Short mmCIF file of the C-alpha atoms (twelve columns), coordinates in Angstrom:
data_MODEL
# 
_entry.id   MODEL 
# 
loop_
_atom_site.group_PDB 
_atom_site.id 
_atom_site.type_symbol 
_atom_site.label_atom_id 
_atom_site.label_alt_id 
_atom_site.label_comp_id 
_atom_site.label_asym_id 
_atom_site.label_seq_id 
_atom_site.Cartn_x 
_atom_site.Cartn_y 
_atom_site.Cartn_z 
_atom_site.pdbx_PDB_model_num 
ATOM 1   C CA . MET A 1   -48.461 -41.723 -167.081 1 
ATOM 2   C CA . SER A 2   -48.401 -45.267 -166.103 1 
ATOM 3   C CA . LEU A 3   -44.843 -45.484 -167.325 1 
ATOM 4   C CA . PHE A 4   -43.893 -42.468 -165.270 1 
ATOM 5   C CA . VAL A 5   -45.556 -43.907 -162.132 1 
ATOM 6   C CA . THR A 6   -43.891 -47.275 -162.666 1 
ATOM 7   C CA . LEU A 7   -40.496 -45.628 -163.164 1 
ATOM 8   C CA . ALA A 8   -40.965 -43.432 -160.050 1 
ATOM 9   C CA . ALA A 9   -42.033 -46.470 -158.032 1 
ATOM 10  C CA . ASP A 10  -38.974 -48.425 -159.225 1 
ATOM 11  C CA . ILE A 11  -36.651 -45.520 -158.362 1 
ATOM 12  C CA . LEU A 12  -38.288 -45.226 -154.952 1 
ATOM 13  C CA . VAL A 13  -37.841 -48.964 -154.330 1 
ATOM 14  C CA . ALA A 14  -34.173 -48.722 -155.458 1 
ATOM 15  C CA . VAL A 15  -33.503 -45.804 -153.089 1 
ATOM 16  C CA . LEU A 16  -35.204 -47.624 -150.234 1 
ATOM 17  C CA . LEU A 17  -33.260 -50.781 -151.075 1 
ATOM 18  C CA . ALA A 18  -29.981 -48.797 -151.039 1 
ATOM 19  C CA . ALA A 19  -30.921 -47.253 -147.665 1 
ATOM 20  C CA . THR A 20  -31.724 -50.733 -146.332 1 
ATOM 21  C CA . ILE A 21  -28.350 -52.073 -147.518 1 
ATOM 22  C CA . VAL A 22  -26.510 -49.164 -145.851 1 
ATOM 23  C CA . THR A 23  -28.477 -49.729 -142.622 1 
ATOM 24  C CA . CYS A 24  -27.720 -53.472 -142.732 1 
ATOM 25  C CA . LEU A 25  -23.990 -52.773 -143.143 1 
ATOM 26  C CA . ARG A 26  -24.052 -50.424 -140.157 1 
ATOM 27  C CA . LEU A 27  -25.908 -52.992 -138.053 1 
ATOM 28  C CA . SER A 28  -23.447 -55.687 -139.111 1 
ATOM 29  C CA . ARG A 29  -20.521 -53.532 -137.950 1 
ATOM 30  C CA . ARG A 30  -22.227 -52.831 -134.636 1 
ATOM 31  C CA . ILE A 31  -22.970 -56.518 -134.107 1 
ATOM 32  C CA . SER A 32  -19.317 -57.412 -134.810 1 
ATOM 33  C CA . GLN A 33  -18.226 -54.680 -132.360 1 
ATOM 34  C CA . LEU A 34  -20.632 -56.044 -129.755 1 
ATOM 35  C CA . LYS A 35  -19.242 -59.554 -130.305 1 
ATOM 36  C CA . GLY A 36  -15.725 -58.180 -129.855 1 
ATOM 37  C CA . ASP A 37  -16.885 -56.281 -126.770 1 
ATOM 38  C CA . GLU A 38  -18.553 -59.467 -125.534 1 
ATOM 39  C CA . ALA A 39  -15.243 -61.328 -125.784 1 
ATOM 40  C CA . ALA A 40  -13.463 -58.472 -124.014 1 
ATOM 41  C CA . LEU A 41  -16.214 -58.398 -121.392 1 
ATOM 42  C CA . ARG A 42  -15.869 -62.152 -120.843 1 
ATOM 43  C CA . GLN A 43  -12.095 -61.697 -120.469 1 
ATOM 44  C CA . THR A 44  -12.650 -58.822 -118.028 1 
ATOM 45  C CA . ILE A 45  -15.126 -60.916 -116.013 1 
ATOM 46  C CA . GLY A 46  -12.607 -63.795 -115.878 1 
ATOM 47  C CA . ASP A 47  -9.847  -61.441 -114.707 1 
ATOM 48  C CA . LEU A 48  -12.207 -59.970 -112.133 1 
ATOM 49  C CA . MET A 49  -13.037 -63.442 -110.780 1 
ATOM 50  C CA . VAL A 50  -9.318  -64.282 -110.504 1 
ATOM 51  C CA . ALA A 51  -8.640  -60.977 -108.742 1 
ATOM 52  C CA . THR A 52  -11.578 -61.587 -106.395 1 
ATOM 53  C CA . SER A 53  -10.326 -65.031 -105.404 1 
ATOM 54  C CA . THR A 54  -6.818  -63.645 -104.870 1 
ATOM 55  C CA . ALA A 55  -8.228  -60.850 -102.718 1 
ATOM 56  C CA . GLU A 56  -10.252 -63.348 -100.654 1 
ATOM 57  C CA . ARG A 57  -7.121  -65.403 -99.997  1 
ATOM 58  C CA . ALA A 58  -5.206  -62.258 -99.072  1 
ATOM 59  C CA . ILE A 59  -7.990  -61.229 -96.696  1 
ATOM 60  C CA . ALA A 60  -7.906  -64.653 -95.067  1 
ATOM 61  C CA . GLY A 61  -4.113  -64.333 -94.650  1 
ATOM 62  C CA . LEU A 62  -4.491  -60.856 -93.169  1 
ATOM 63  C CA . ARG A 63  -7.136  -62.092 -90.740  1 
ATOM 64  C CA . SER A 64  -4.850  -64.865 -89.520  1 
ATOM 65  C CA . ALA A 65  -1.993  -62.365 -89.176  1 
ATOM 66  C CA . ILE A 66  -4.276  -60.021 -87.221  1 
ATOM 67  C CA . ASP A 67  -5.333  -62.878 -84.948  1 
ATOM 68  C CA . ASP A 68  -1.688  -63.795 -84.306  1 
ATOM 69  C CA . GLY A 69  -0.822  -60.156 -83.620  1 
ATOM 70  C CA . ASP A 70  -3.809  -59.825 -81.314  1 
ATOM 71  C CA . ARG A 71  -2.777  -62.870 -79.326  1 
ATOM 72  C CA . THR A 72  0.814   -61.654 -79.083  1 
ATOM 73  C CA . LEU A 73  -0.307  -58.171 -78.069  1 
ATOM 74  C CA . THR A 74  -2.659  -59.597 -75.447  1 
ATOM 75  C CA . THR A 75  0.096   -61.685 -73.864  1 
ATOM 76  C CA . ARG A 76  2.465   -58.705 -73.854  1 
ATOM 77  C CA . ILE A 77  -0.163  -56.456 -72.300  1 
ATOM 78  C CA . GLU A 78  -0.829  -59.052 -69.602  1 
ATOM 79  C CA . ALA A 79  2.900   -59.336 -68.905  1 
ATOM 80  C CA . ALA A 80  3.245   -55.549 -68.809  1 
ATOM 81  C CA . THR A 81  0.292   -55.293 -66.422  1 
ATOM 82  C CA . ALA A 82  1.864   -57.874 -64.115  1 
ATOM 83  C CA . ARG A 83  5.211   -56.058 -64.204  1 
ATOM 84  C CA . SER A 84  3.468   -52.756 -63.597  1 
ATOM 85  C CA . ALA A 85  1.820   -54.195 -60.496  1 
ATOM 86  C CA . GLU A 86  5.192   -55.537 -59.316  1 
ATOM 87  C CA . LEU A 87  6.832   -52.161 -59.878  1 
ATOM 88  C CA . ALA A 88  4.013   -50.387 -58.040  1 
ATOM 89  C CA . ALA A 89  4.495   -52.717 -55.077  1 
ATOM 90  C CA . GLN A 90  8.256   -52.145 -55.135  1 
ATOM 91  C CA . VAL A 91  7.798   -48.373 -55.376  1 
ATOM 92  C CA . GLU A 92  5.415   -48.474 -52.426  1 
ATOM 93  C CA . ALA A 93  7.904   -50.544 -50.422  1 
ATOM 94  C CA . GLY A 94  10.665  -48.126 -51.396  1 
ATOM 95  C CA . GLU A 95  8.576   -45.165 -50.274  1 
ATOM 96  C CA . THR A 96  7.986   -46.898 -46.948  1 
ATOM 97  C CA . VAL A 97  11.730  -47.444 -46.532  1 
ATOM 98  C CA . VAL A 98  12.430  -43.807 -47.424  1 
ATOM 99  C CA . MET A 99  9.851   -42.642 -44.884  1 
ATOM 100 C CA . ARG A 100 11.440  -44.835 -42.211  1 
ATOM 101 C CA . ILE A 101 14.894  -43.514 -43.037  1 
ATOM 102 C CA . GLY A 102 13.505  -39.968 -42.946  1 
ATOM 103 C CA . ALA A 103 11.993  -40.618 -39.514  1 
ATOM 104 C CA . ILE A 104 15.288  -42.057 -38.251  1 
ATOM 105 C CA . VAL A 105 17.201  -39.056 -39.578  1 
ATOM 106 C CA . ALA A 106 14.695  -36.665 -37.986  1 
ATOM 107 C CA . GLN A 107 15.073  -38.460 -34.652  1 
ATOM 108 C CA . MET A 108 18.843  -38.311 -34.913  1 
ATOM 109 C CA . ARG A 109 18.752  -34.585 -35.625  1 
ATOM 110 C CA . ALA A 110 16.431  -33.944 -32.698  1 
ATOM 111 C CA . ALA A 111 18.562  -35.977 -30.250  1 
ATOM 112 C CA . PRO A 112 20.883  -33.907 -28.001  1 
ATOM 113 C CA . VAL A 113 24.595  -34.114 -28.614  1 
ATOM 114 C CA . ARG A 114 26.774  -34.993 -25.643  1 
ATOM 115 C CA . SER A 115 29.743  -32.720 -25.032  1 
ATOM 116 C CA . GLU A 116 31.935  -35.490 -23.649  1 
ATOM 117 C CA . PRO A 117 31.479  -39.198 -23.285  1 
ATOM 118 C CA . PRO A 118 30.135  -40.377 -19.883  1 
ATOM 119 C CA . SER A 119 33.127  -42.616 -19.214  1 
ATOM 120 C CA . ALA A 120 35.483  -39.616 -19.444  1 
ATOM 121 C CA . ARG A 121 33.627  -37.746 -16.702  1 
ATOM 122 C CA . GLY A 122 33.583  -40.680 -14.374  1 
ATOM 123 C CA . ARG A 123 29.836  -40.928 -14.114  1 
ATOM 124 C CA . SER A 124 27.459  -43.629 -15.103  1 
ATOM 125 C CA . PRO A 125 25.728  -43.221 -18.434  1 
ATOM 126 C CA . SER A 126 22.235  -42.972 -16.940  1 
ATOM 127 C CA . ARG A 127 23.119  -40.262 -14.388  1 
ATOM 128 C CA . GLY A 128 25.430  -38.362 -16.675  1 
ATOM 129 C CA . SER A 129 22.948  -38.060 -19.489  1 
ATOM 130 C CA . ARG A 130 20.398  -36.321 -17.213  1 
ATOM 131 C CA . ASP A 131 22.871  -33.836 -15.779  1 
ATOM 132 C CA . ALA A 132 24.727  -33.010 -18.983  1 
ATOM 133 C CA . PRO A 133 23.861  -29.699 -20.586  1 
ATOM 134 C CA . VAL A 134 21.791  -29.970 -23.731  1 
ATOM 135 C CA . ARG A 135 23.476  -28.548 -26.721  1 
ATOM 136 C CA . ALA A 136 21.882  -28.303 -30.135  1 
ATOM 137 C CA . ARG A 137 23.695  -30.066 -32.851  1 
ATOM 138 C CA . GLU A 138 25.423  -27.641 -35.133  1 
ATOM 139 C CA . PRO A 139 25.605  -28.445 -38.784  1 
ATOM 140 C CA . GLN A 140 29.058  -29.390 -39.888  1 
ATOM 141 C CA . ARG A 141 30.594  -26.978 -42.277  1 
ATOM 142 C CA . ARG A 142 32.821  -28.272 -44.927  1 
ATOM 143 C CA . ALA A 143 35.669  -26.491 -46.509  1 
ATOM 144 C CA . PRO A 144 34.841  -25.421 -50.047  1 
ATOM 145 C CA . ARG A 145 36.105  -27.862 -52.610  1 
ATOM 146 C CA . ARG A 146 38.292  -26.800 -55.414  1 
ATOM 147 C CA . ARG A 147 37.127  -27.760 -58.807  1 
ATOM 148 C CA . ARG A 148 39.609  -29.593 -60.877  1 
ATOM 149 C CA . ARG A 149 40.114  -27.978 -64.171  1 
ATOM 150 C CA . ARG A 150 40.298  -30.221 -67.132  1 
ATOM 151 C CA . PRO A 151 43.216  -29.587 -69.419  1 
ATOM 152 C CA . TRP A 152 42.190  -28.495 -72.861  1 
ATOM 153 C CA . PRO A 153 42.918  -31.077 -75.507  1 
# 
């Protein structure tokens, strides 16, 4: 029995040794994969750092472009505001002129029309204007215009 126990123990040790060798080979492959992944990870980290620095420079360029655009836009808005104020003043002045012209036209329409000039009647203008009959001004009627027909091409 001692031979049988020794042989069983040796077989058990051989099986365990074979399992250990297989496990060591698997671990060796994983370690080599991790080393390869480590190199790839280092390369990825380097690329990421380069991309980050490029992005920071691009952001700085965009900020300066935004600042330039903001300054330009501010000056244009100020100029537009000044021109808007000028236009508002001109429109107001134009409305005043139109109102004055409207008042003058209304006064002219309300004024009596003389039938004949005072010099033709032999009277003075001051006396003749009081004695002359008041006649409402009739609107002038125009003859209808003919439309010119365009010849067909």
